[in-house]
């Protein structure tokens, strides 16, 4: 491992217990920073309400750490929006944000658009499928941003059990993202969960980053932030255990293809001959091919969007 990464691990990797809640709250009040929590959601009625309720109880009612919770619904067919609203979140549909630019499917699309409907100086992203959710995920991740002005982006790190086996989750991380980062961006080799959906950043950084519209958003954001603000402005915090719904193998293949494409763009900005992925499923007549397009579109930095500039002036 690079000496720089070893040093980074000792100075920019923390536990959520390293910053007690009263210390984080005092820093927030002293600096006057505001905090927005964003949950991108697609058919998550079983879990989104509990997550919102825990954040509201622990970090809005008991202590005023979080200023707003926004759930961005990206086209749910279940009761995600109703459940989130009933739990106390502000719910906005993806298609209602920046209608001038037609929305495309993808998590990164939702995160990008969320910058237009949130106001916080610090924006914290939390996946909406987490189970047994703890508010430490939010307070632990935003803590360094509120207490250390030199930190611009913080990723959560955690154990990811799979089927009762500890540490076996995060298959795309181990098979795709970690090899890519170690080989091409070794400064980022110290991140335990580079693809994790729980992270926070200063708005001033997020609005300067391009957003891959799909599953490549986390890797793209990490790589671009490294080039924009440097390794020492990035950090990670141990928040315990992350339990969530796991994808099947073919879905993971599509995620991997999108992540590889995101890496390829950043390596060469070159031409991809075939931006699609063919997988196989057994049918009545044997294995049948299924071809899926790979996310190749990216949204520009939000500071380049006229509506965002107008909102900031207003």
CSV table of C-alpha atoms in Angstrom, one decimal:
chain,number,residue,atom,x,y,z
A,1,UNK,CA,0.0,0.0,0.0
A,2,UNK,CA,1.2,3.5,-0.8
A,3,UNK,CA,2.7,5.4,2.2
A,4,UNK,CA,0.3,8.2,1.4
A,5,UNK,CA,-2.7,5.8,1.8
A,6,UNK,CA,-1.3,4.4,5.1
A,7,UNK,CA,-1.0,7.9,6.4
A,8,UNK,CA,-4.5,8.8,5.2
A,9,UNK,CA,-5.9,5.7,7.0
A,10,UNK,CA,-4.4,6.9,10.3
A,11,UNK,CA,-5.6,10.5,9.9
A,12,UNK,CA,-8.8,10.4,7.9
A,13,UNK,CA,-10.5,7.1,9.0
A,14,UNK,CA,-12.6,7.4,12.1
A,15,UNK,CA,-15.4,5.7,14.1
A,16,UNK,CA,-18.7,7.3,14.7
A,17,UNK,CA,-17.9,7.2,18.4
A,18,UNK,CA,-14.9,9.5,17.9
A,19,UNK,CA,-17.2,12.5,17.7
A,20,UNK,CA,-20.0,12.5,20.3
A,21,UNK,CA,-23.3,14.0,19.2
A,22,UNK,CA,-23.0,17.0,21.5
A,23,UNK,CA,-19.6,17.8,19.9
A,24,UNK,CA,-21.0,17.6,16.4
A,25,UNK,CA,-24.1,19.7,17.4
A,26,UNK,CA,-21.9,22.4,19.0
A,27,UNK,CA,-19.8,22.6,15.9
A,28,UNK,CA,-22.9,23.0,13.7
A,29,UNK,CA,-24.2,25.8,15.9
A,30,UNK,CA,-20.8,27.5,16.0
A,31,UNK,CA,-20.3,27.4,12.2
A,32,UNK,CA,-24.0,28.0,11.2
A,33,UNK,CA,-23.9,25.1,8.7
A,34,UNK,CA,-27.2,23.4,7.7
A,35,UNK,CA,-27.6,19.7,7.0
A,36,UNK,CA,-29.9,18.1,4.4
A,37,UNK,CA,-30.5,14.3,4.3
A,38,UNK,CA,-31.6,12.9,0.9
A,39,UNK,CA,-33.0,9.4,0.4
A,40,UNK,CA,-33.2,8.3,-3.3
A,41,UNK,CA,-36.1,5.8,-3.4
A,42,UNK,CA,-37.6,3.4,-5.8
A,43,UNK,CA,-40.3,1.0,-4.4
A,44,UNK,CA,-39.0,1.1,-0.9
A,45,UNK,CA,-42.3,1.3,1.1
A,46,UNK,CA,-41.1,-1.4,3.5
A,47,UNK,CA,-38.1,0.5,4.8
A,48,UNK,CA,-38.2,4.2,3.9
A,49,UNK,CA,-40.7,5.1,6.6
A,50,UNK,CA,-38.6,3.7,9.4
A,51,UNK,CA,-35.5,5.4,8.2
A,52,UNK,CA,-37.2,8.8,8.0
A,53,UNK,CA,-38.8,8.3,11.4
A,54,UNK,CA,-35.5,7.4,13.1
A,55,UNK,CA,-33.8,10.5,11.7
A,56,UNK,CA,-36.6,12.8,12.6
A,57,UNK,CA,-36.8,11.4,16.2
A,58,UNK,CA,-33.1,11.3,16.9
A,59,UNK,CA,-31.6,14.1,14.9
A,60,UNK,CA,-34.5,16.6,14.5
A,61,UNK,CA,-36.6,16.3,17.7
A,62,UNK,CA,-34.1,15.2,20.3
A,63,UNK,CA,-31.3,17.3,18.9
A,64,UNK,CA,-31.4,19.8,16.0
A,65,UNK,CA,-28.7,18.3,13.8
A,66,UNK,CA,-30.7,17.7,10.6
A,67,UNK,CA,-32.5,20.6,9.0
A,68,UNK,CA,-34.5,18.7,6.3
A,69,UNK,CA,-35.2,15.2,5.1
A,70,UNK,CA,-36.0,14.9,1.4
A,71,UNK,CA,-37.1,11.7,-0.3
A,72,UNK,CA,-36.8,11.8,-4.0
A,73,UNK,CA,-39.1,9.2,-5.6
A,74,UNK,CA,-37.7,8.0,-8.9
A,75,UNK,CA,-41.0,6.4,-10.1
A,76,UNK,CA,-42.2,4.0,-7.4
A,77,UNK,CA,-45.2,1.8,-8.2
A,78,UNK,CA,-45.8,1.1,-4.5
A,79,UNK,CA,-46.6,3.4,-1.6
A,80,UNK,CA,-43.1,4.7,-1.1
A,81,UNK,CA,-44.1,8.4,-1.4
A,82,UNK,CA,-47.1,8.1,0.9
A,83,UNK,CA,-45.1,6.2,3.6
A,84,UNK,CA,-42.2,8.6,3.4
A,85,UNK,CA,-44.5,11.6,3.7
A,86,UNK,CA,-46.4,10.1,6.6
A,87,UNK,CA,-43.1,9.6,8.4
A,88,UNK,CA,-42.3,13.3,8.1
A,89,UNK,CA,-40.2,13.6,5.0
A,90,UNK,CA,-40.5,16.1,2.2
A,91,UNK,CA,-41.3,14.0,-0.9
A,92,UNK,CA,-40.4,15.2,-4.4
A,93,UNK,CA,-40.9,13.2,-7.6
A,94,UNK,CA,-37.8,13.0,-9.8
A,95,UNK,CA,-39.7,14.1,-12.9
A,96,UNK,CA,-40.9,17.3,-11.1
A,97,UNK,CA,-37.3,18.5,-10.6
A,98,UNK,CA,-35.8,20.4,-13.6
A,99,UNK,CA,-38.5,19.3,-16.1
A,100,UNK,CA,-36.7,21.1,-18.9
A,101,UNK,CA,-34.2,18.2,-18.9
A,102,UNK,CA,-36.1,14.9,-19.3
A,103,UNK,CA,-35.2,12.5,-16.6
A,104,UNK,CA,-33.6,9.1,-17.2
A,105,UNK,CA,-33.7,6.0,-14.9
A,106,UNK,CA,-30.8,5.7,-12.5
A,107,UNK,CA,-29.7,6.5,-9.0
A,108,UNK,CA,-27.2,9.1,-10.0
A,109,UNK,CA,-29.9,11.0,-11.8
A,110,UNK,CA,-31.9,11.3,-8.6
A,111,UNK,CA,-28.9,12.4,-6.5
A,112,UNK,CA,-28.0,15.0,-9.1
A,113,UNK,CA,-31.5,16.5,-9.2
A,114,UNK,CA,-31.7,16.4,-5.4
A,115,UNK,CA,-29.3,19.4,-5.3
A,116,UNK,CA,-32.1,21.5,-6.7
A,117,UNK,CA,-34.6,20.7,-4.0
A,118,UNK,CA,-32.4,20.8,-0.9
A,119,UNK,CA,-30.8,23.8,0.9
A,120,UNK,CA,-28.2,22.3,3.2
A,121,UNK,CA,-24.6,23.4,3.2
A,122,UNK,CA,-23.9,19.7,3.9
A,123,UNK,CA,-25.8,17.0,1.9
A,124,UNK,CA,-26.0,13.5,3.3
A,125,UNK,CA,-27.2,10.7,1.0
A,126,UNK,CA,-28.8,7.6,2.6
A,127,UNK,CA,-30.1,4.6,0.7
A,128,UNK,CA,-33.8,3.9,1.3
A,129,UNK,CA,-33.5,0.1,1.6
A,130,UNK,CA,-31.6,-0.1,4.9
A,131,UNK,CA,-33.0,-2.3,7.7
A,132,UNK,CA,-32.5,-1.9,11.4
A,133,UNK,CA,-31.4,1.7,10.6
A,134,UNK,CA,-29.4,3.7,13.1
A,135,UNK,CA,-29.1,7.5,13.1
A,136,UNK,CA,-25.4,7.0,13.7
A,137,UNK,CA,-25.2,6.6,9.9
A,138,UNK,CA,-26.1,10.2,9.5
A,139,UNK,CA,-24.5,11.8,12.5
A,140,UNK,CA,-21.3,9.7,12.1
A,141,UNK,CA,-20.9,10.7,8.4
A,142,UNK,CA,-21.7,14.4,8.7
A,143,UNK,CA,-19.7,14.8,11.9
A,144,UNK,CA,-16.3,15.3,10.3
A,145,UNK,CA,-17.8,17.8,7.8
A,146,UNK,CA,-19.2,19.9,10.7
A,147,UNK,CA,-16.1,19.7,12.9
A,148,UNK,CA,-13.2,19.8,10.4
A,149,UNK,CA,-13.2,22.5,7.7
A,150,UNK,CA,-10.5,20.6,5.7
A,151,UNK,CA,-12.8,17.7,5.0
A,152,UNK,CA,-15.1,17.9,2.0
A,153,UNK,CA,-16.5,14.4,1.5
A,154,UNK,CA,-17.1,11.5,3.9
A,155,UNK,CA,-18.0,7.9,3.1
A,156,UNK,CA,-19.6,5.5,5.5
A,157,UNK,CA,-17.8,2.2,6.1
A,158,UNK,CA,-19.4,-0.8,7.7
A,159,UNK,CA,-19.8,-4.6,7.7
A,160,UNK,CA,-22.1,-5.9,5.0
A,161,UNK,CA,-23.4,-9.4,5.9
A,162,UNK,CA,-24.9,-11.6,3.2
A,163,UNK,CA,-27.1,-14.6,4.1
A,164,UNK,CA,-25.8,-14.6,7.7
A,165,UNK,CA,-22.2,-14.6,6.7
A,166,UNK,CA,-20.3,-11.5,7.9
A,167,UNK,CA,-18.4,-9.4,5.4
A,168,UNK,CA,-19.7,-11.2,2.3
A,169,UNK,CA,-21.9,-8.4,1.0
A,170,UNK,CA,-20.5,-5.8,-1.4
A,171,UNK,CA,-19.7,-8.3,-4.2
A,172,UNK,CA,-19.5,-5.6,-6.9
A,173,UNK,CA,-17.1,-3.7,-4.7
A,174,UNK,CA,-14.7,-6.6,-4.3
A,175,UNK,CA,-14.9,-7.9,-7.8
A,176,UNK,CA,-15.0,-4.7,-9.8
A,177,UNK,CA,-14.6,-1.4,-7.9
A,178,UNK,CA,-11.7,-2.3,-5.6
A,179,UNK,CA,-9.5,-3.8,-8.4
A,180,UNK,CA,-10.2,-0.7,-10.6
A,181,UNK,CA,-9.3,1.7,-7.8
A,182,UNK,CA,-6.2,-0.1,-6.7
A,183,UNK,CA,-4.9,-0.4,-10.3
A,184,UNK,CA,-5.8,3.1,-11.6
A,185,UNK,CA,-6.4,5.3,-8.6
A,186,UNK,CA,-4.3,3.8,-5.8
A,187,UNK,CA,-4.7,6.8,-3.6
A,188,UNK,CA,-8.3,5.6,-3.1
A,189,UNK,CA,-7.3,2.1,-2.1
A,190,UNK,CA,-8.0,2.9,1.6
A,191,UNK,CA,-11.7,3.3,1.2
A,192,UNK,CA,-13.5,0.3,2.8
A,193,UNK,CA,-16.8,0.9,1.0
A,194,UNK,CA,-16.1,3.0,-2.1
A,195,UNK,CA,-19.5,2.1,-3.6
A,196,UNK,CA,-21.5,2.5,-0.4
A,197,UNK,CA,-24.6,4.6,-0.7
A,198,UNK,CA,-24.2,6.4,2.6
A,199,UNK,CA,-22.0,9.4,2.4
A,200,UNK,CA,-22.0,13.2,2.8
A,201,UNK,CA,-20.3,16.1,1.2
A,202,UNK,CA,-20.3,19.9,1.2
A,203,UNK,CA,-22.6,21.4,-1.4
A,204,UNK,CA,-19.7,23.4,-2.7
A,205,UNK,CA,-18.1,20.2,-3.8
A,206,UNK,CA,-21.2,18.4,-5.0
A,207,UNK,CA,-22.3,21.2,-7.3
A,208,UNK,CA,-18.9,21.1,-9.1
A,209,UNK,CA,-19.0,17.3,-9.9
A,210,UNK,CA,-20.5,15.6,-12.9
A,211,UNK,CA,-23.0,12.8,-11.9
A,212,UNK,CA,-23.1,9.5,-13.8
A,213,UNK,CA,-26.8,8.9,-14.1
A,214,UNK,CA,-26.7,5.2,-12.9
A,215,UNK,CA,-24.8,2.9,-10.6
A,216,UNK,CA,-21.5,4.4,-11.5
A,217,UNK,CA,-22.3,7.6,-9.5
A,218,UNK,CA,-20.4,6.6,-6.3
A,219,UNK,CA,-17.2,5.6,-8.1
A,220,UNK,CA,-17.3,8.6,-10.4
A,221,UNK,CA,-17.9,11.0,-7.5
A,222,UNK,CA,-15.0,9.5,-5.5
A,223,UNK,CA,-12.6,9.7,-8.4
A,224,UNK,CA,-13.6,13.2,-9.5
A,225,UNK,CA,-13.5,14.5,-5.9
A,226,UNK,CA,-9.9,13.1,-5.5
A,227,UNK,CA,-8.9,15.1,-8.6
A,228,UNK,CA,-10.8,18.2,-7.5
A,229,UNK,CA,-9.9,18.6,-3.8
A,230,UNK,CA,-7.2,15.9,-3.1
A,231,UNK,CA,-7.0,12.9,-0.9
A,232,UNK,CA,-6.8,14.7,2.4
A,233,UNK,CA,-10.2,16.3,1.8
A,234,UNK,CA,-11.8,12.9,1.7
A,235,UNK,CA,-12.5,10.7,4.7
A,236,UNK,CA,-14.5,7.7,6.0
A,237,UNK,CA,-16.3,6.8,9.2
A,238,UNK,CA,-17.1,3.4,10.6
A,239,UNK,CA,-20.8,3.3,11.4
A,240,UNK,CA,-21.2,-0.4,12.2
A,241,UNK,CA,-23.3,-2.8,10.2
A,242,UNK,CA,-25.3,-2.2,7.1
A,243,UNK,CA,-28.3,-4.5,6.4
A,244,UNK,CA,-30.3,-4.1,3.2
A,245,UNK,CA,-31.9,-5.9,0.3
A,246,UNK,CA,-29.3,-7.7,-1.9
A,247,UNK,CA,-29.4,-7.9,-5.7
A,248,UNK,CA,-29.3,-11.1,-7.7
A,249,UNK,CA,-26.2,-12.0,-9.7
A,250,UNK,CA,-27.4,-10.6,-13.0
A,251,UNK,CA,-28.3,-7.2,-11.5
A,252,UNK,CA,-24.8,-7.1,-10.1
A,253,UNK,CA,-23.5,-7.8,-13.5
A,254,UNK,CA,-25.3,-4.7,-14.9
A,255,UNK,CA,-24.1,-2.7,-12.0
A,256,UNK,CA,-20.5,-3.8,-12.7
A,257,UNK,CA,-20.8,-2.8,-16.3
A,258,UNK,CA,-22.0,0.7,-15.4
A,259,UNK,CA,-19.1,1.0,-12.9
A,260,UNK,CA,-16.6,-0.1,-15.5
A,261,UNK,CA,-17.9,2.3,-18.0
A,262,UNK,CA,-17.7,5.1,-15.5
A,263,UNK,CA,-14.0,4.2,-14.8
A,264,UNK,CA,-13.3,3.9,-18.5
A,265,UNK,CA,-14.6,7.5,-19.2
A,266,UNK,CA,-12.4,8.8,-16.5
A,267,UNK,CA,-9.3,6.9,-17.7
A,268,UNK,CA,-9.5,7.9,-21.3
A,269,UNK,CA,-12.7,9.7,-22.1
A,270,UNK,CA,-12.5,7.3,-25.0
A,271,UNK,CA,-15.0,5.7,-27.3
A,272,UNK,CA,-16.8,2.5,-26.1
A,273,UNK,CA,-17.5,0.3,-29.1
A,274,UNK,CA,-20.4,-1.5,-27.5
A,275,UNK,CA,-22.1,0.2,-24.5
A,276,UNK,CA,-24.2,-2.9,-23.7
A,277,UNK,CA,-24.1,-6.1,-21.7
A,278,UNK,CA,-25.4,-9.5,-22.7
A,279,UNK,CA,-26.4,-11.9,-20.0
A,280,UNK,CA,-28.0,-15.4,-20.2
A,281,UNK,CA,-31.1,-16.9,-18.6
A,282,UNK,CA,-32.3,-20.4,-19.0
A,283,UNK,CA,-35.6,-20.6,-20.9
A,284,UNK,CA,-37.7,-23.4,-22.4
A,285,UNK,CA,-35.2,-23.9,-25.3
A,286,UNK,CA,-32.0,-23.5,-23.3
A,287,UNK,CA,-30.1,-20.4,-22.4
A,288,UNK,CA,-31.5,-17.3,-23.9
A,289,UNK,CA,-29.6,-14.0,-24.3
A,290,UNK,CA,-30.8,-10.8,-22.6
A,291,UNK,CA,-29.0,-7.6,-23.6
A,292,UNK,CA,-29.1,-4.5,-21.5
A,293,UNK,CA,-27.8,-1.0,-22.3
A,294,UNK,CA,-25.1,0.3,-20.0
A,295,UNK,CA,-25.5,3.7,-18.4
A,296,UNK,CA,-23.2,6.0,-20.4
A,297,UNK,CA,-24.9,9.4,-19.8
A,298,UNK,CA,-23.6,11.8,-17.2
A,299,UNK,CA,-25.1,15.0,-15.9
A,300,UNK,CA,-22.9,18.1,-15.9
A,301,UNK,CA,-21.8,19.9,-12.7
A,302,UNK,CA,-24.9,21.5,-11.2
A,303,UNK,CA,-23.2,25.0,-11.3
A,304,UNK,CA,-23.6,24.8,-15.1
A,305,UNK,CA,-27.4,24.6,-14.8
A,306,UNK,CA,-29.1,27.9,-15.2
A,307,UNK,CA,-32.0,27.1,-12.9
A,308,UNK,CA,-29.5,26.2,-10.1
A,309,UNK,CA,-27.6,29.5,-10.6
A,310,UNK,CA,-30.9,31.4,-10.5
A,311,UNK,CA,-31.9,29.7,-7.3
A,312,UNK,CA,-28.6,30.6,-5.6
A,313,UNK,CA,-28.9,34.2,-6.6
A,314,UNK,CA,-32.5,34.3,-5.3
